[in-house]
mmCIF file of C-alpha atoms and ligand atoms in Angstrom:
data_model
loop_
_atom_site.group_PDB
_atom_site.id
_atom_site.type_symbol
_atom_site.label_atom_id
_atom_site.label_comp_id
_atom_site.label_asym_id
_atom_site.label_seq_id
_atom_site.Cartn_x
_atom_site.Cartn_y
_atom_site.Cartn_z
ATOM 1 C CA MET A 1 0.000 0.000 0.000
ATOM 2 C CA THR A 2 1.363 3.431 -0.912
ATOM 3 C CA LYS A 3 1.615 6.344 1.492
ATOM 4 C CA GLU A 4 -1.232 8.067 -0.390
ATOM 5 C CA GLU A 5 -3.441 4.986 -0.031
ATOM 6 C CA LEU A 6 -2.693 4.727 3.687
ATOM 7 C CA VAL A 7 -3.638 8.381 4.156
ATOM 8 C CA GLN A 8 -6.887 7.726 2.270
ATOM 9 C CA GLU A 9 -7.622 4.777 4.595
ATOM 10 C CA ALA A 10 -7.182 7.117 7.559
ATOM 11 C CA PHE A 11 -9.689 9.530 5.989
ATOM 12 C CA GLN A 12 -12.152 6.629 5.762
ATOM 13 C CA ALA A 13 -11.591 5.897 9.462
ATOM 14 C CA MET A 14 -12.183 9.584 10.252
ATOM 15 C CA LYS A 15 -15.810 9.120 9.160
ATOM 16 C CA ASN A 16 -16.307 6.989 12.281
ATOM 17 C CA ALA A 17 -15.172 9.705 14.671
ATOM 18 C CA TYR A 18 -17.530 10.239 17.588
ATOM 19 C CA ALA A 19 -16.895 13.880 18.407
ATOM 20 C CA PRO A 20 -20.132 15.559 19.556
ATOM 21 C CA TYR A 21 -18.241 17.924 21.883
ATOM 22 C CA SER A 22 -15.321 19.194 19.822
ATOM 23 C CA ASN A 23 -16.767 18.511 16.371
ATOM 24 C CA TYR A 24 -13.118 17.886 15.492
ATOM 25 C CA HIS A 25 -12.708 14.659 13.566
ATOM 26 C CA VAL A 26 -9.551 12.573 13.485
ATOM 27 C CA GLY A 27 -8.842 9.276 11.779
ATOM 28 C CA ALA A 28 -5.832 6.998 11.859
ATOM 29 C CA CYS A 29 -4.644 3.870 10.121
ATOM 30 C CA VAL A 30 -1.790 1.540 11.003
ATOM 31 C CA LEU A 31 -0.243 -0.419 8.154
ATOM 32 C CA ALA A 32 1.321 -3.684 9.312
ATOM 33 C CA ARG A 33 4.248 -5.234 7.444
ATOM 34 C CA ASP A 34 2.038 -8.201 6.517
ATOM 35 C CA GLY A 35 -0.391 -5.836 4.781
ATOM 36 C CA ARG A 36 -3.056 -5.751 7.460
ATOM 37 C CA THR A 37 -4.580 -2.384 8.364
ATOM 38 C CA PHE A 38 -5.936 -1.221 11.709
ATOM 39 C CA TYR A 39 -8.207 1.754 12.074
ATOM 40 C CA GLY A 40 -8.924 4.312 14.738
ATOM 41 C CA ALA A 41 -11.038 7.412 15.181
ATOM 42 C CA ASN A 42 -11.363 9.822 18.080
ATOM 43 C CA ILE A 43 -14.072 8.715 20.474
ATOM 44 C CA GLU A 44 -15.180 11.422 22.899
ATOM 45 C CA ASN A 45 -16.998 11.190 26.201
ATOM 46 C CA ALA A 46 -19.064 13.521 28.414
ATOM 47 C CA SER A 47 -16.349 12.926 30.988
ATOM 48 C CA PHE A 48 -13.822 14.618 28.701
ATOM 49 C CA GLY A 49 -10.763 12.866 30.104
ATOM 50 C CA ALA A 50 -12.207 9.544 29.007
ATOM 51 C CA THR A 51 -11.855 10.572 25.353
ATOM 52 C CA ASN A 52 -9.608 8.395 23.211
ATOM 53 C CA CYS A 53 -7.604 9.841 20.338
ATOM 54 C CA ALA A 54 -7.647 8.307 16.872
ATOM 55 C CA GLU A 55 -3.991 7.317 16.750
ATOM 56 C CA ARG A 56 -4.106 5.596 20.122
ATOM 57 C CA SER A 57 -7.231 3.727 19.026
ATOM 58 C CA ALA A 58 -5.499 2.550 15.835
ATOM 59 C CA VAL A 59 -2.270 1.479 17.524
ATOM 60 C CA PHE A 60 -4.150 -0.238 20.367
ATOM 61 C CA SER A 61 -6.168 -2.092 17.739
ATOM 62 C CA ALA A 62 -2.966 -3.221 15.992
ATOM 63 C CA TYR A 63 -1.547 -4.479 19.306
ATOM 64 C CA SER A 64 -4.875 -6.069 20.242
ATOM 65 C CA ASN A 65 -4.674 -8.066 17.035
ATOM 66 C CA GLY A 66 -1.185 -9.332 17.756
ATOM 67 C CA CYS A 67 1.093 -6.719 16.185
ATOM 68 C CA ARG A 68 4.132 -5.441 18.011
ATOM 69 C CA LYS A 69 6.288 -2.435 17.118
ATOM 70 C CA GLU A 70 8.520 -4.352 14.719
ATOM 71 C CA ASP A 71 5.420 -5.454 12.776
ATOM 72 C CA ILE A 72 4.271 -1.901 12.077
ATOM 73 C CA GLU A 73 5.337 -0.292 8.810
ATOM 74 C CA ALA A 74 3.650 3.111 9.023
ATOM 75 C CA LEU A 75 0.927 5.169 10.704
ATOM 76 C CA ALA A 76 -1.274 7.797 9.074
ATOM 77 C CA ILE A 77 -3.161 10.387 11.127
ATOM 78 C CA VAL A 78 -5.601 12.763 9.463
ATOM 79 C CA SER A 79 -8.031 15.424 10.604
ATOM 80 C CA ASP A 80 -10.552 17.902 9.287
ATOM 81 C CA GLY A 81 -8.842 20.843 10.988
ATOM 82 C CA GLU A 82 -7.315 23.966 9.474
ATOM 83 C CA ARG A 83 -3.889 22.717 10.449
ATOM 84 C CA ILE A 84 -2.596 19.156 10.319
ATOM 85 C CA ALA A 85 -3.217 17.310 13.600
ATOM 86 C CA ALA A 86 0.099 16.625 15.288
ATOM 87 C CA PRO A 87 -0.387 13.968 17.992
ATOM 88 C CA CYS A 88 -1.190 15.250 21.491
ATOM 89 C CA GLY A 89 1.205 14.725 24.384
ATOM 90 C CA ILE A 90 -0.470 11.577 25.679
ATOM 91 C CA CYS A 91 -0.408 10.025 22.212
ATOM 92 C CA ARG A 92 3.276 10.893 21.792
ATOM 93 C CA GLN A 93 4.044 9.091 25.044
ATOM 94 C CA VAL A 94 2.044 6.042 23.928
ATOM 95 C CA LEU A 95 3.562 6.023 20.438
ATOM 96 C CA SER A 96 7.079 6.324 21.916
ATOM 97 C CA GLU A 97 6.621 2.878 23.466
ATOM 98 C CA LEU A 98 4.470 1.193 20.830
ATOM 99 C CA LEU A 99 6.204 2.281 17.586
ATOM 100 C CA GLU A 100 9.803 1.970 16.452
ATOM 101 C CA GLN A 101 11.572 5.310 16.768
ATOM 102 C CA ASP A 102 11.822 5.814 13.001
ATOM 103 C CA THR A 103 8.461 4.366 11.888
ATOM 104 C CA PRO A 104 7.007 6.828 9.359
ATOM 105 C CA ILE A 105 4.045 8.866 10.652
ATOM 106 C CA TYR A 106 2.118 10.627 7.908
ATOM 107 C CA LEU A 107 0.014 13.644 8.890
ATOM 108 C CA SER A 108 -2.591 15.216 6.625
ATOM 109 C CA ASN A 109 -5.655 17.433 6.693
ATOM 110 C CA GLY A 110 -6.313 16.972 2.991
ATOM 111 C CA LYS A 111 -4.600 20.280 2.273
ATOM 112 C CA ASP A 112 -1.203 20.058 3.929
ATOM 113 C CA GLU A 113 0.788 16.910 4.508
ATOM 114 C CA THR A 114 3.995 16.074 6.313
ATOM 115 C CA GLU A 115 5.974 13.039 7.399
ATOM 116 C CA THR A 116 7.575 12.589 10.795
ATOM 117 C CA CYS A 117 8.486 9.896 13.322
ATOM 118 C CA ILE A 118 8.247 9.568 17.086
ATOM 119 C CA ARG A 119 11.968 10.250 17.572
ATOM 120 C CA ASP A 120 11.351 13.740 16.195
ATOM 121 C CA LEU A 121 7.946 14.240 17.849
ATOM 122 C CA LEU A 122 9.114 13.325 21.353
ATOM 123 C CA PRO A 123 12.684 14.086 22.352
ATOM 124 C CA MET A 124 14.044 13.129 25.813
ATOM 125 C CA GLN A 125 11.664 10.224 26.224
ATOM 126 C CA PHE A 126 10.614 8.550 29.442
ATOM 127 C CA GLY A 127 10.355 4.851 28.754
ATOM 128 C CA MET A 128 10.546 1.270 29.887
ATOM 129 C CA GLU A 129 14.268 1.399 30.616
ATOM 130 C CA ASP A 130 13.605 4.129 33.205
ATOM 131 C CA VAL A 131 11.040 1.996 35.035
ATOM 132 C CA ILE A 132 12.518 -1.485 34.789
ATOM 133 C CA ARG A 133 15.928 -1.344 36.479
HETATM 134 N N1 THU O 1 -7.518 14.229 18.920
HETATM 135 C C1 THU O 1 -7.078 13.094 18.308
HETATM 136 O O1 THU O 1 -7.843 12.138 18.098
HETATM 137 N N2 THU O 1 -5.777 13.034 17.940
HETATM 138 C C2 THU O 1 -4.896 14.051 18.052
HETATM 139 O O2 THU O 1 -3.735 13.900 17.733
HETATM 140 C C3 THU O 1 -5.345 15.350 18.574
HETATM 141 C C4 THU O 1 -6.659 15.340 19.245
HETATM 142 C C5 THU O 1 -8.937 14.334 19.266
HETATM 143 C C6 THU O 1 -9.268 14.265 20.725
HETATM 144 C C7 THU O 1 -10.589 14.990 20.763
HETATM 145 O O3 THU O 1 -11.629 14.081 20.460
HETATM 146 C C8 THU O 1 -10.513 15.996 19.641
HETATM 147 O O4 THU O 1 -9.444 15.560 18.813
HETATM 148 C C9 THU O 1 -10.261 17.406 20.088
HETATM 149 O O5 THU O 1 -9.206 17.484 20.979
#
């Protein structure tokens, strides 16, 4: 699957966003090395802190179906905002543990597009090696 196709898959996932509070829609798609795809959308809640972001949903789905970081080829995250949706702080922390440092992360809002990776999105990481001594 090409990068453009993966981004389009994330736009399909965005249609499933449940965002009655923010009306801000985000979709994500994980591409596994074996060709499987895993989708996520932001799912909000009246107790706002219980909201789950699209990229966490997608990566949790990949893990829930047996993938681990080395099985993941790329992640696309798209939104309907004016600016491209760069992952929030909580998502960066989660992605820093669940993706390889250089796994491509494609960001798009249908207008602008960029490519990054978690090494660049989250410097000075707190991780497993800090906890397990
Ligand atoms: N959101 C995501 O799903 N991913 C991001 O990277 C940024 C924020 C969601 C959470 C919430 O449902 C809405 O966007 C507004 O914050």
